[in-house]
Short mmCIF file of C-alpha atoms and ligand atoms in Angstrom, two decimals:
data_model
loop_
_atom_site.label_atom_id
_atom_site.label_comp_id
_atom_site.label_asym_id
_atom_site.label_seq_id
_atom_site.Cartn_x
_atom_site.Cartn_y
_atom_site.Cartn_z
CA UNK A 29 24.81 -7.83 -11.17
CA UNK A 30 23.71 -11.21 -9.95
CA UNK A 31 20.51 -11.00 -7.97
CA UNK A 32 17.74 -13.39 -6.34
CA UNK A 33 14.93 -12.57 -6.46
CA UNK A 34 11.29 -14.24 -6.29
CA UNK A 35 9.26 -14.74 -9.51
CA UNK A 36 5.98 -15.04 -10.62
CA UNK A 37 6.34 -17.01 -13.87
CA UNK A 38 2.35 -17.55 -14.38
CA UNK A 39 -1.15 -16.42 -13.36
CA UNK A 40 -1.65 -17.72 -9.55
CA UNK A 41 1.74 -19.37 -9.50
CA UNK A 42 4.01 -19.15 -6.23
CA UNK A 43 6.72 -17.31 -5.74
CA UNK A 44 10.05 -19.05 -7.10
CA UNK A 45 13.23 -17.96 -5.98
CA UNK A 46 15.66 -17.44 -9.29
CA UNK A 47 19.20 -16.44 -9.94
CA UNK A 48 18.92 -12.87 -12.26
CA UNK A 49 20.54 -10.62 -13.81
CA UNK A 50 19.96 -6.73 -13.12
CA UNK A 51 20.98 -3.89 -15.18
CA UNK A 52 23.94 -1.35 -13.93
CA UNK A 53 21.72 1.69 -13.20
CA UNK A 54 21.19 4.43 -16.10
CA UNK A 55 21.38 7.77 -15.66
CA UNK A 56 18.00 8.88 -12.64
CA UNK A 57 17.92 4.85 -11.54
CA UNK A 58 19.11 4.09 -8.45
CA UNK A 59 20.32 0.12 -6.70
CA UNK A 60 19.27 -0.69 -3.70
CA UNK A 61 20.28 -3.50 -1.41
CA UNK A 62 17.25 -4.68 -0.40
CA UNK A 63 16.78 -4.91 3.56
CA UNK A 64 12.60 -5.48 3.87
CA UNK A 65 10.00 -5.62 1.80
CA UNK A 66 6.30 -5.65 2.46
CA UNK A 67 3.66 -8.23 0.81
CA UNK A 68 0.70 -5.82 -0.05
CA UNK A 69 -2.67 -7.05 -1.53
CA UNK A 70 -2.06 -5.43 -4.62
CA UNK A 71 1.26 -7.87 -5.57
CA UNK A 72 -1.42 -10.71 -4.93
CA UNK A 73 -4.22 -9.15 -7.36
CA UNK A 74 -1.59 -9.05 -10.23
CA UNK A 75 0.16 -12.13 -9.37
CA UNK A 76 -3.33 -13.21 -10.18
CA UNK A 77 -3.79 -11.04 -13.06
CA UNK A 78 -6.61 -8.73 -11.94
CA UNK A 79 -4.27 -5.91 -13.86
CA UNK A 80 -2.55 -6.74 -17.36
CA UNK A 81 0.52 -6.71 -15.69
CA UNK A 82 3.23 -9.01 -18.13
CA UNK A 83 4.56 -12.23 -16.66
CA UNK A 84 6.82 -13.48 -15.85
CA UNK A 85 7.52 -10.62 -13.60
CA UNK A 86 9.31 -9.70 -10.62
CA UNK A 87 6.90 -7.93 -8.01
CA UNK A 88 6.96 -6.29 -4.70
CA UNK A 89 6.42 -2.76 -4.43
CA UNK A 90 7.27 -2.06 -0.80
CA UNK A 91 10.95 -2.10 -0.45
CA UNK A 92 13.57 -0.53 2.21
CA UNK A 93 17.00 -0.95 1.93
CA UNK A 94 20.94 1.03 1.50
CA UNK A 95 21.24 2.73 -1.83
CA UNK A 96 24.03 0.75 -2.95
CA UNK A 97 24.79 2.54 -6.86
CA UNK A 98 23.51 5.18 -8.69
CA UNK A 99 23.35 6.38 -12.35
CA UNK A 100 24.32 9.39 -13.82
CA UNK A 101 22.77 12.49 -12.88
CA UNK A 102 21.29 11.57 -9.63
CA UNK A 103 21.69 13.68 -6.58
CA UNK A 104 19.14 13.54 -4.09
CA UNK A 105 20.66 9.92 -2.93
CA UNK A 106 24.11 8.45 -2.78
CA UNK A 107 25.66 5.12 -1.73
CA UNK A 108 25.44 4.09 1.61
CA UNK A 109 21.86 6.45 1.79
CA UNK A 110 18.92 4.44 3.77
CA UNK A 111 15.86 4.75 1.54
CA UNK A 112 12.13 3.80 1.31
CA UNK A 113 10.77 3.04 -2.19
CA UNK A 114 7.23 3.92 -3.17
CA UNK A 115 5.08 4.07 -6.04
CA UNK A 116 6.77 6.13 -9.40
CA UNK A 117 5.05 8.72 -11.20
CA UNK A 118 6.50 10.47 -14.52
CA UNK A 119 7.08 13.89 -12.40
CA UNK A 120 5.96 15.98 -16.06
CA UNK A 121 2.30 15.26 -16.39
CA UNK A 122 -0.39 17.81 -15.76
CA UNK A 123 -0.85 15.48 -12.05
CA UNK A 124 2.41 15.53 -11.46
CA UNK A 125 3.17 19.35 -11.80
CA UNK A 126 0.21 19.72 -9.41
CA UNK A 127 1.90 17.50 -6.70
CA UNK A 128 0.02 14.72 -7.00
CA UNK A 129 1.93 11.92 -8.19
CA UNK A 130 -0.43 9.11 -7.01
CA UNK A 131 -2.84 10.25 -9.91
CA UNK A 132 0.16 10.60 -12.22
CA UNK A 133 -1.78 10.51 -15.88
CA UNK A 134 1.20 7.90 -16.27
CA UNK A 135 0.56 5.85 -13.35
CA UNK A 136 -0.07 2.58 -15.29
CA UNK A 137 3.01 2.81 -17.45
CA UNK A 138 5.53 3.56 -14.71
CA UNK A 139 4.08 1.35 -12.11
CA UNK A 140 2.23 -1.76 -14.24
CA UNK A 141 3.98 -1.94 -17.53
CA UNK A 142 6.80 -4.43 -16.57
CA UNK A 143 9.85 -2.36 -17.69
CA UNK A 144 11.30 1.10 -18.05
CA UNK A 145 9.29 4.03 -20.05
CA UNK A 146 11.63 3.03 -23.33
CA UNK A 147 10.38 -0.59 -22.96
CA UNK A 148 13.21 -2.60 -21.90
CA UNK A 149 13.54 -4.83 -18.73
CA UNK A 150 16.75 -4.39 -16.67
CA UNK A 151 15.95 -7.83 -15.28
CA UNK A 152 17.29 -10.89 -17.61
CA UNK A 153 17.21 -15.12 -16.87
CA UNK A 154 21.04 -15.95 -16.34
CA UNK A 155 21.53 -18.20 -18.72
CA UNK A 156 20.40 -16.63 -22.32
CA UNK A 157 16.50 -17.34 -20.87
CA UNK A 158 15.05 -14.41 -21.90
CA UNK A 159 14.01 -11.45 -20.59
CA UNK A 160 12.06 -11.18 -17.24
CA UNK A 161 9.51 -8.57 -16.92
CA UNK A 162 10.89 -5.84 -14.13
CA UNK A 163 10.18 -2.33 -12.88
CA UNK A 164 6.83 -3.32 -10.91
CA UNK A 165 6.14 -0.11 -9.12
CA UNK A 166 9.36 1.54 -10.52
CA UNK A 167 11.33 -1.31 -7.87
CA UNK A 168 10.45 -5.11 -8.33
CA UNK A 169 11.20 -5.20 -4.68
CA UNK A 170 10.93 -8.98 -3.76
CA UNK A 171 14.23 -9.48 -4.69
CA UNK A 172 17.63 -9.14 -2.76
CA UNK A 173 17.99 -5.90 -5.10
CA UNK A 174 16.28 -3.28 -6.97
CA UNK A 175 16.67 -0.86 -9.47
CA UNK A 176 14.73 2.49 -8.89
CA UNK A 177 14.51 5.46 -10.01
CA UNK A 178 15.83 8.65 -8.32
CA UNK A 179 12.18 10.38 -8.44
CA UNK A 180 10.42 7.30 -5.83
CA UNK A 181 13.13 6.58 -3.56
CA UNK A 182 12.32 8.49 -0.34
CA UNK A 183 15.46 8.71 2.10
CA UNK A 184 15.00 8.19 5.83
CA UNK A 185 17.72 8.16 8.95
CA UNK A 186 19.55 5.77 9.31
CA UNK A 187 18.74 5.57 13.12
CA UNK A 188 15.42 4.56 11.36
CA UNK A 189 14.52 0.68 11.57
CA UNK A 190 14.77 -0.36 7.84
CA UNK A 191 13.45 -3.63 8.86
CA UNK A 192 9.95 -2.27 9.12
CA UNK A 193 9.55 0.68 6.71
CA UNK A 194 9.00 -1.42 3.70
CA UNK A 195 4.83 -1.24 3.62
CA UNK A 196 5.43 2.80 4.58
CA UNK A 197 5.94 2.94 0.61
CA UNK A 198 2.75 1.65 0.00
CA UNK A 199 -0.49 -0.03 2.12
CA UNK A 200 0.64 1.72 5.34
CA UNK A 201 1.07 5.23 3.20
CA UNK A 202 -2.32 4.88 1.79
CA UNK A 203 -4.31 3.60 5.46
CA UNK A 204 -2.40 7.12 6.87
CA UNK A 205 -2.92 9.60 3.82
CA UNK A 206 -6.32 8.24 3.35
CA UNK A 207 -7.66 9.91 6.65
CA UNK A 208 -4.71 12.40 6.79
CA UNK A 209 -4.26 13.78 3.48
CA UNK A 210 -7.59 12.78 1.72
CA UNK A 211 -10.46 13.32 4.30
CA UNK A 212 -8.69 15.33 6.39
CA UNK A 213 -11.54 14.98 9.17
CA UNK A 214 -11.86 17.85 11.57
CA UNK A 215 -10.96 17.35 15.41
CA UNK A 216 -14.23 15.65 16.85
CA UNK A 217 -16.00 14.07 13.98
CA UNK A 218 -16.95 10.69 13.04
CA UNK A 219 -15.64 7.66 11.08
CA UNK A 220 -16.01 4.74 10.21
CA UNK A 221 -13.60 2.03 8.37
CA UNK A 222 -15.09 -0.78 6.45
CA UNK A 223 -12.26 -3.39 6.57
CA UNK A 224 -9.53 -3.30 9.18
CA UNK A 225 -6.45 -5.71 7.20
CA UNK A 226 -2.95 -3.05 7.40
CA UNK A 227 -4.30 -0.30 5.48
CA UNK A 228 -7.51 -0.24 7.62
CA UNK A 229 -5.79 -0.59 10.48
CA UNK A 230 -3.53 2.55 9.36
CA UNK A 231 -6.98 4.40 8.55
CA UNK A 232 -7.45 3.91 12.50
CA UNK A 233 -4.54 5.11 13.60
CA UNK A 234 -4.59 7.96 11.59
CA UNK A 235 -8.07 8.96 12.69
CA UNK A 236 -6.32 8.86 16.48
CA UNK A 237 -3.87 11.13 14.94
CA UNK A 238 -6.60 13.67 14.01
CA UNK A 239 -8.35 13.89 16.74
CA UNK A 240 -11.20 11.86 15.62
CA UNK A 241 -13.99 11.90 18.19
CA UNK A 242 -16.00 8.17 17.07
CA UNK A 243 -13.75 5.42 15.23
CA UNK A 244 -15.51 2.79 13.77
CA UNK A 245 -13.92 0.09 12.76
CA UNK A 246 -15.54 -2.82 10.85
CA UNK A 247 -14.69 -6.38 9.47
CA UNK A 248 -15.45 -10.04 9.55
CA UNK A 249 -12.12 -11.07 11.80
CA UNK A 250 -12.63 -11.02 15.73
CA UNK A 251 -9.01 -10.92 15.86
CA UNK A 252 -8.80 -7.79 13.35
CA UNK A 253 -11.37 -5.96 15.27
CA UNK A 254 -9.68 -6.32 18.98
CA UNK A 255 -6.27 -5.04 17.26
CA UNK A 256 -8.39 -2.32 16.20
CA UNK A 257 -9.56 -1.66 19.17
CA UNK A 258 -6.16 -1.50 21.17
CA UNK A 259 -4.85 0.86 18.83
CA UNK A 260 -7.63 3.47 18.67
CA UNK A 261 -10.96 1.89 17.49
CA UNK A 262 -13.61 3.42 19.83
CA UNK A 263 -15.99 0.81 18.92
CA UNK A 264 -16.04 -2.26 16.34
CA UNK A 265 -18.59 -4.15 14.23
CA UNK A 266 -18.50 -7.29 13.53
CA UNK A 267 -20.30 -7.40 9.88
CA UNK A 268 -20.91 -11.19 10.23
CA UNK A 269 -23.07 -10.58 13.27
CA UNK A 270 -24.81 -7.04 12.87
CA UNK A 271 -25.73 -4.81 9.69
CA UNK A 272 -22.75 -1.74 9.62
CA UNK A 273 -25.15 0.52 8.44
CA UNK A 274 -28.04 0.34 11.39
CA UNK A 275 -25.02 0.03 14.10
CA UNK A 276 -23.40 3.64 12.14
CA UNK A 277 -27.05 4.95 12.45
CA UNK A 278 -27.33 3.84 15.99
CA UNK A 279 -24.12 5.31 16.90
CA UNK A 280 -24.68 9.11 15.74
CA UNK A 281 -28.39 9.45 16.72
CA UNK A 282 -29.89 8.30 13.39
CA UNK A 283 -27.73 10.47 11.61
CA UNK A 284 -24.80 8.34 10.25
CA UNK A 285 -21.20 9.40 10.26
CA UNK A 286 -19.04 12.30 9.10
CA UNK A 287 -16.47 9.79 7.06
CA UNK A 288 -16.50 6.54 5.60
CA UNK A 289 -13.21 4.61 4.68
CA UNK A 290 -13.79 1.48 2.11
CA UNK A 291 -10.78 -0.72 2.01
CA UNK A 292 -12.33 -4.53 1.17
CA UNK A 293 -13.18 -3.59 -3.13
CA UNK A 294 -16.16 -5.53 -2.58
CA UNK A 295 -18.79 -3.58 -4.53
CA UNK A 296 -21.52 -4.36 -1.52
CA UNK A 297 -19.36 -3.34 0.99
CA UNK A 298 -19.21 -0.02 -0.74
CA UNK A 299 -22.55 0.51 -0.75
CA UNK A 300 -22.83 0.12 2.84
CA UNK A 301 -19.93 2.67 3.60
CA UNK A 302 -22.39 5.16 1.50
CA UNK A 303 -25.80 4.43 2.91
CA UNK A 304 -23.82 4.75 6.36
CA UNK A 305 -22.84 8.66 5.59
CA UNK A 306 -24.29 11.46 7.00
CA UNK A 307 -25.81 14.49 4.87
CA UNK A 308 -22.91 16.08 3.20
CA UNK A 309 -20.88 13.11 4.44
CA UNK A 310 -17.70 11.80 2.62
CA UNK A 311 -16.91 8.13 1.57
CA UNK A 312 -13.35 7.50 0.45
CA UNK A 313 -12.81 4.17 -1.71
CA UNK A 314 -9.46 3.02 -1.29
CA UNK A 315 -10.03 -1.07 -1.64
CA UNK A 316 -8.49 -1.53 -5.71
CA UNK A 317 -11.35 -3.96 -7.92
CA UNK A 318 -10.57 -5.99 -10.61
CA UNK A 319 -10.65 -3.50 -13.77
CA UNK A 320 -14.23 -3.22 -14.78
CA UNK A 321 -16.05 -3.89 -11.53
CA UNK A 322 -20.01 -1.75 -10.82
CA UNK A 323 -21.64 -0.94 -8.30
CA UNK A 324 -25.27 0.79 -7.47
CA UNK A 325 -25.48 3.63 -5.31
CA UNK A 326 -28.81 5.79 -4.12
CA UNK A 327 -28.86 8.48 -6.17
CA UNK A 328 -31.24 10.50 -4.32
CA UNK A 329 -29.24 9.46 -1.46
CA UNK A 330 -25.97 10.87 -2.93
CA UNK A 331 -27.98 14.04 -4.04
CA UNK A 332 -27.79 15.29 -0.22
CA UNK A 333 -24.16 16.85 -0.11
CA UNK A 334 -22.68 12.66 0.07
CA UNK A 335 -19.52 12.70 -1.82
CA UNK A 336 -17.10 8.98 -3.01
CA UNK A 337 -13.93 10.01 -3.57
CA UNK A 338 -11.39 7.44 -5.17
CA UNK A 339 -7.85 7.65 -3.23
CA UNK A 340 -4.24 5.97 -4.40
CA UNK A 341 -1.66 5.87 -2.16
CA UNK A 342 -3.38 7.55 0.48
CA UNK A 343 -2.38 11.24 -1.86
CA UNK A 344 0.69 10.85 -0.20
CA UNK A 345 3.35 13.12 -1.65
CA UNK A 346 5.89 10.46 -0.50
CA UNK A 347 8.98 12.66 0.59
CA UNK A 348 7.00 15.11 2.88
CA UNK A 349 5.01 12.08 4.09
CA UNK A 350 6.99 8.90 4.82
CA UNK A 351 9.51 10.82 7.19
CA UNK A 352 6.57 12.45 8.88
CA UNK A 353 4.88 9.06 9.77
CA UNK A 354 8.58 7.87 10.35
CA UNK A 355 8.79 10.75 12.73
CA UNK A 356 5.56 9.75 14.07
CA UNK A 357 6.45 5.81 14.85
CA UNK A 358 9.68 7.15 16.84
CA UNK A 359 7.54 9.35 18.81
CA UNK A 360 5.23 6.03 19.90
CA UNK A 361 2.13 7.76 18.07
CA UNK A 362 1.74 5.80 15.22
CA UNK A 363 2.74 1.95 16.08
CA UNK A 364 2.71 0.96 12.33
CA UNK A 365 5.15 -1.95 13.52
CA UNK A 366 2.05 -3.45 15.59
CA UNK A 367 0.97 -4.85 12.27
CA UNK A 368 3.70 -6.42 11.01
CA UNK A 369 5.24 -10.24 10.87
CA UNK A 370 8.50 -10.58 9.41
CA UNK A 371 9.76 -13.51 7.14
CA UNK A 372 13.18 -14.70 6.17
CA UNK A 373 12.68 -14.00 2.51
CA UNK A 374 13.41 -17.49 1.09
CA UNK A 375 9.92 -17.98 3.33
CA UNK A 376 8.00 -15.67 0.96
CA UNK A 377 5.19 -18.64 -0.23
CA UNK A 378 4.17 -18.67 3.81
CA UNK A 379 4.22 -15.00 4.26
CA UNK A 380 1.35 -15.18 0.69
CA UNK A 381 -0.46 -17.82 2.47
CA UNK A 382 -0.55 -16.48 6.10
CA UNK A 383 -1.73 -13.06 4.50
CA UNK A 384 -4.44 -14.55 2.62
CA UNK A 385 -5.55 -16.76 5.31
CA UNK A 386 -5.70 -13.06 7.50
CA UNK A 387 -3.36 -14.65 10.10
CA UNK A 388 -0.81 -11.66 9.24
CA UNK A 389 -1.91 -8.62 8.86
CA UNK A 390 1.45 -7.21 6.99
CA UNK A 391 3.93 -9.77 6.21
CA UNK A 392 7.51 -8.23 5.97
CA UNK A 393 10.11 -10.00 3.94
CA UNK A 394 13.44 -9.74 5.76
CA UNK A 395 16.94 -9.92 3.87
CA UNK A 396 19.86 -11.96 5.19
C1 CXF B 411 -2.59 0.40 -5.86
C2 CXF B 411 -3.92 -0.22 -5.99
C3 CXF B 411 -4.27 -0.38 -7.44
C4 CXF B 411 -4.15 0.91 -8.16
C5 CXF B 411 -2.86 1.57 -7.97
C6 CXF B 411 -2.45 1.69 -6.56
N1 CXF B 411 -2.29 0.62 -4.53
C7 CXF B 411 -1.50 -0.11 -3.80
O1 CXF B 411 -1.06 -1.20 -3.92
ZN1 ZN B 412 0.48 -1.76 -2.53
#
């Protein structure tokens, strides 16, 4: 079918929007009519080629939309289904069979390789162009369609506003999990987040969730840090201003805290959200570096029960968690939709440059 979708043609480029061609689904893949989809960082990092991702390329991994055809063999969703789309996985590696997709031992093949696991694209140029790299994420989701795949589509109500769920399939899943499924932080202890853009921000509200006792949350932004603060932050730190790691001491009695969050990649930043731990305390790095990046750490530090624990996609098993923080928006206990700006999707090259300039936390691309 004829589609429109926004490409990235080279490193750094902006988004162009281009007449395609996408595949009839195969047997597992599923079409959806696209309704929103969320700009995460990570579409900017391989727009700019952090990741060997092949261009040109069709990204967007944060998609919501009506299931609109399916292949052979699929049965969880049919036509006319309202679904979420989320990160894919292989569902037969050792990860997989363990329920935990997000460390899937195929995770760069199904979500960075550009096209299906037998190597072809189902997105072509129009006009005998050539072949257009596709499948980003399992979706290629900035585009007024997408072809899934029956295993990460997640289906919601359709009472459920589609216009916002897109960034549940991704930055808002991995904010939540990251305190709720990862840390798991006991009723009354202490965290801190280092970096409060969407997924922070989701890191704080989830900490509400859990009965947190102290919620730090920390960045450079004034504007960041109040937003934190109105929806749960119990006190902020503006890094520009004070050292995080003398406030976090100052704040539990010398001791530091229970949890750390690290959402910002930047290796320093890291290192703080360590050195501000508590004996025994847990960091959990969920900030993505370009491939290759270091970073020092105390050792003897470390030696005292302090654990760093990489997370992806917040361990989210996405079809027990995206309804349950669905659930949880309806009930006015997790205002996810506080975050987000939406865009008419033609408007996609602001949305990039209001994101990077942190005027929007979560630019949502909205489908006429
Ligand atoms: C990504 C970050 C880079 C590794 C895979 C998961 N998360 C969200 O965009
Ligand atoms: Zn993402």
């Amino acid at each position: 079918m004829r589609i429109t979708a926004a490409l990235t043609e080279t490193r750094g480029a902006p988004f162009t929007l281009t007449p395609l061609e996408l595949d009839d689904p195969r047997p597992g893949e599923v079409v959806v009519r696209m309704v929103s989809s969320g700009v995460c960082h990570t579409d900017l990092i391989i727009r700019d080629q952090w990741y060997p991702v092949p261009l040109p390329a069709v990204l967007g991994h944060e998609g919501a939309g009506v299931v609109e055809a399916v292949g052979d063999g699929v049965s969880y969703v049919a036509p006319g289904d309202h679904v979420v789309l989320t990160f894919n996985s292989c569902g037969g590696c050792r990860m997989c069979d363990q329920g935990r997709p997000a460390y899937c031992d195929g995770f760069f093949g199904c979500n960075f390789g550009g096209a299906r696991p037998d190597g072809s694209s189902p997105l072509r140029r129009e006009t005998g162009g050539g072949d257009v790299y596709g499948a980003f994420f399992g979706q290629s989701a900035f585009a007024t369609h997408a072809l899934a795949n029956e295993r990460n589509v997640v289906k919601v109500d359709r009472d459920a506003p589609l216009e916002l769920l897109g960034p549940l399939g991704c930055g808002i899943q991995t904010g939540a999990g990251g305190v709720l499924n990862s840390l798991d932080p006991p009723a009354g202890s202490s965290i801190a987040v280092f970096g409060v853009g969407s997924v922070g921000v989701s890191a704080v509200m989830a900490a509400v969730l859990a009965g947190c006792c102290t919620i730090v949350a920390i960045d450079l932004n004034e504007r960041r840090l109040e937003l934190a603060r109105e929806l749960g932050a119990t006190h902020t730190i503006d890094a520009a201003l004070d050292d995080p790691v003398e406030r976090l001491r100052d704040l539990t009695g010398g001791l530091g805290v229970d949890y750390t969050i690290e959402t910002t990649a930047v290796p320093a930043v890291l290192r703080q959200a360590v050195d501000a731990l508590n004996n025994g305390g847990t960091c959990g790095l969920i900030g993505a570096a370009a491939l290759g990046t270091e970073v020092s750490l105390d050792m003897s530090s470390l030696l005292f029960g302090r654990s760093v624990r990489g997370i992806v996609e917040g361990d989210s098993v996405p079809r027990r968690f995206i309804p349950q923080l669905v659930e949880l928006h309806r009930q006015g206990r997790f205002p996810f939709d506080r975050l987000i700006r939406t865009y008419a999707f033609e408007d996609i090259n602001q949305a990039v440059e209001d994101s990077e300039k942190g005027d929007t936390l979560k630019p949502v691309l909205t489908f006429a």
